[in-house]
């Protein structure tokens, strides 16, 4: 018996855990969803149903990064291409066999009150535990006045949500598109229309790439392409930001979506206030089995932190995100390099010189010099000296000392040094350093009270400014 | 050179079969995965460790971006023998030994194999070396020897528009790259293919051209500068009774014979004397050519052998046996056939241990006890200075104490590696080029 509970109640929808499959190919059919539940998923948002559509070949394209596949996935797929009756029949069957799991029907129909009333009735009659209104699909459907064509206009969002609420007996979740300039406006409109919850984000308009031999964009449909919707690990930061914006603005439950692939990602979305999380790309990449570690990992972390339930930590980060103007301008940190860990790649050096503030130097052997750029060797002079140096193969007969030199011990000359009189504490070097905990950012007490830009700019008018 | 080349004859297939690649090349996707692992260090230690300072992270990142031709050009720009170096360099003590990955407790980036990958793509797509200037210069340079040092010097000068003639006493170019390096690292054919590109730059090659004092005087009159890349000579003779028996064959002669497929099989028991890299190479070769038993005889212990550690490990895998602290005393033969080698054990101070004599049956003895400098030729050149048989040069330019002569490679460093010879040759070429430009403006 576990001492922590992952069970959630999301706007009245009970689920054994917060892990739902997002409305997408992994939730195309009842057979799939039942296998997913067997694997451990707590809920599933059915692949969007509505009037049957025809899809293209091909449908997906992706971004690989540094040898890793699918850091971002793009699709030009429409809603379910199976007959509506089949989907409804299977919803009923899944609910009959898995009564304790959450089955959410994702809906998209033409923008008439009658059409929406009909589909709501059909989905609820089939036994769906809740409804998700797909106002987010950015391609194809939007050309037909549906999907993001609705979700990009606050008035349409509010109107259709209201139509649905006239009919619905189960909770209504509005799925938000990120392809807008301020997601809070749409979230407010959904709430205004009566939505019980929102889910965010849907996919981001994208062209993933172009074939440099055929000049065709991807994915290629008979020599042409069309913009698609982007998702996967690459979009997580964008999704987190949008979730944070909504969470801080509207008191409305949020189901978090976008780049979630493991329990860490899930915990982050929950810390920003999400009540459930939805997963698509990761399940498309590796299959339903990934949920096992999502459950195991999240439980382990909760135990370690002393959280008994999801509610114990949900939203803890919300007050810790603020506007820039409230940040403390008197907080100072500088980079510190751990000589014992440094492997001498000198990536921090070049990053600080070319991309930051020219305050990392290779002068441990020649003698440390603090101060402005003019006092130091430049990257070019260092490279030129290395190029001019004569190197020879060490051979056992003559150079036993060179061969004995322990591999992996970094020569002092290659270990950079931070001039902390010049370091602006930007973090860049610690981000590029390939060794964990080798560069740490160390606080330097300034002795000054915390002061934000807002305080400083107001204070300038009514009190003497702080003197440096 | 290639079509009716003697080296493509039938019997070479036998050698090829017995000496497959020791380190098989990367498949394209594996190359990209490995290339992605490289951190792209600034002022990279791998580059600093390479005697020719190939910009390693630059060529590696070009592999991961799919710019393999650009990768090959980056390599060739620093090292015109980038293909053979990628196969023969002792990378564990060079670039890969310096790789920062050791510090993270990870395997170093496989720089040698990545370099080979880029060069293989370059060669198989018919890549050519490019000129570094369109101008033709009046300066003329003669390179003595067609080994790696001279080839690097000649290529660099030709790319800069100078006329270069290379003289070698052998019928084929490449020096030890063609006649010496173990076939499972660098097949003679691959060496020749690489040199073909240098010939296409307009470098003139004179084969079977032993340079002696009269010819040298002639060259001094007709060329502005002379580069000496003559390498070293034969191995020390086995100076014991019976050491001159025809069953005692100089290791280098033996290696050249199998690499040119004059020898394709070895039977019976083979004894190799010495414990340097050449001893290891010739012992491994004898195994691969069919010798039932190969023993390396060395007067000291494993810890003091002059072969690289990885070469010693390799020899053990090839099934070579080692007899440490053993001295050969006398070769016993029955007419044309060897019978056995009489040996004795020695202690740490190399003093023979009385009563420890024993007989080692053998059919072939291969002494590999250090190459000798080519003193006869060197001593006849006026004005150059020798130090223990090595030509003394100014390190940065390769110029000897006779300003007409430059030198590089084994004849200068006493016998290091191919890449050292290439670095020397290129440095000398740059110095010669700037002197020629000054003379002929
Ligand atoms: C058995 C063996 C294995 C080796 N394996 C490796 C290895 O795996 N990796 C590595 O990096 N290095 C290896 N080396 C070392 C490497 O081969 C040499 O360091 C390199 O070839 C030196 O190049 P070089 O141009 O100075 O001399 P060489 O390659 O020796 O070339 C000298 C050339 O000069 C010619 N020559 C000499 N005298 C005259 C004359 N009077 N007239 C005309 N021509 C003349 C010779 O015929 C020869 O072709 C090995 C060496 C040996 C002996
Ligand atoms: C640290 C940082 C600061 C930036 N500051 C600005 C800025 O002041 N003005 C601006 O127009 N873009 C700014 N940008 C955006 C960049 O110009 C660029 O549009 C963006 O990084 C996307 O390009 P990339 O991801 O390919 O590098 C900044 C980017 C970074 C990373
Ligand atoms: S924190 Fe920024 S400014 Fe400071 S050393 Fe690192 S890169 Fe340079
Ligand atoms: S990035 Fe890290 S490992 Fe590399 S040189 Fe800088 S401190 Fe050392
Ligand atoms: S040292 Fe290793 S990781 Fe760094 S650039 Fe060289 S090969 Fe790449």
Short mmCIF file of C-alpha atoms in Angstrom, two decimals, chain A residues 324-332 446 448-457 468:
data_model
loop_
_atom_site.label_atom_id
_atom_site.label_comp_id
_atom_site.label_asym_id
_atom_site.label_seq_id
_atom_site.Cartn_x
_atom_site.Cartn_y
_atom_site.Cartn_z
CA UNK A 324 10.43 41.37 -13.94
CA UNK A 325 9.81 44.68 -12.25
CA UNK A 326 9.51 42.91 -8.89
CA UNK A 327 12.88 41.12 -9.07
CA UNK A 328 15.59 42.14 -6.61
CA UNK A 329 18.20 44.24 -8.39
CA UNK A 330 20.54 44.06 -5.40
CA UNK A 331 20.97 40.29 -5.58
CA UNK A 332 24.47 39.49 -6.86
CA UNK A 446 26.03 43.31 -1.42
CA UNK A 448 22.08 46.30 0.30
CA UNK A 449 18.41 45.75 1.05
CA UNK A 450 16.33 44.05 -1.62
CA UNK A 451 15.12 46.54 -4.17
CA UNK A 452 13.12 45.97 -7.33
CA UNK A 453 13.11 48.06 -10.45
CA UNK A 454 9.62 49.22 -9.60
CA UNK A 455 10.77 50.40 -6.20
CA UNK A 456 13.88 51.96 -7.61
CA UNK A 457 12.13 53.88 -10.37
CA UNK A 468 26.76 52.69 -5.63
#
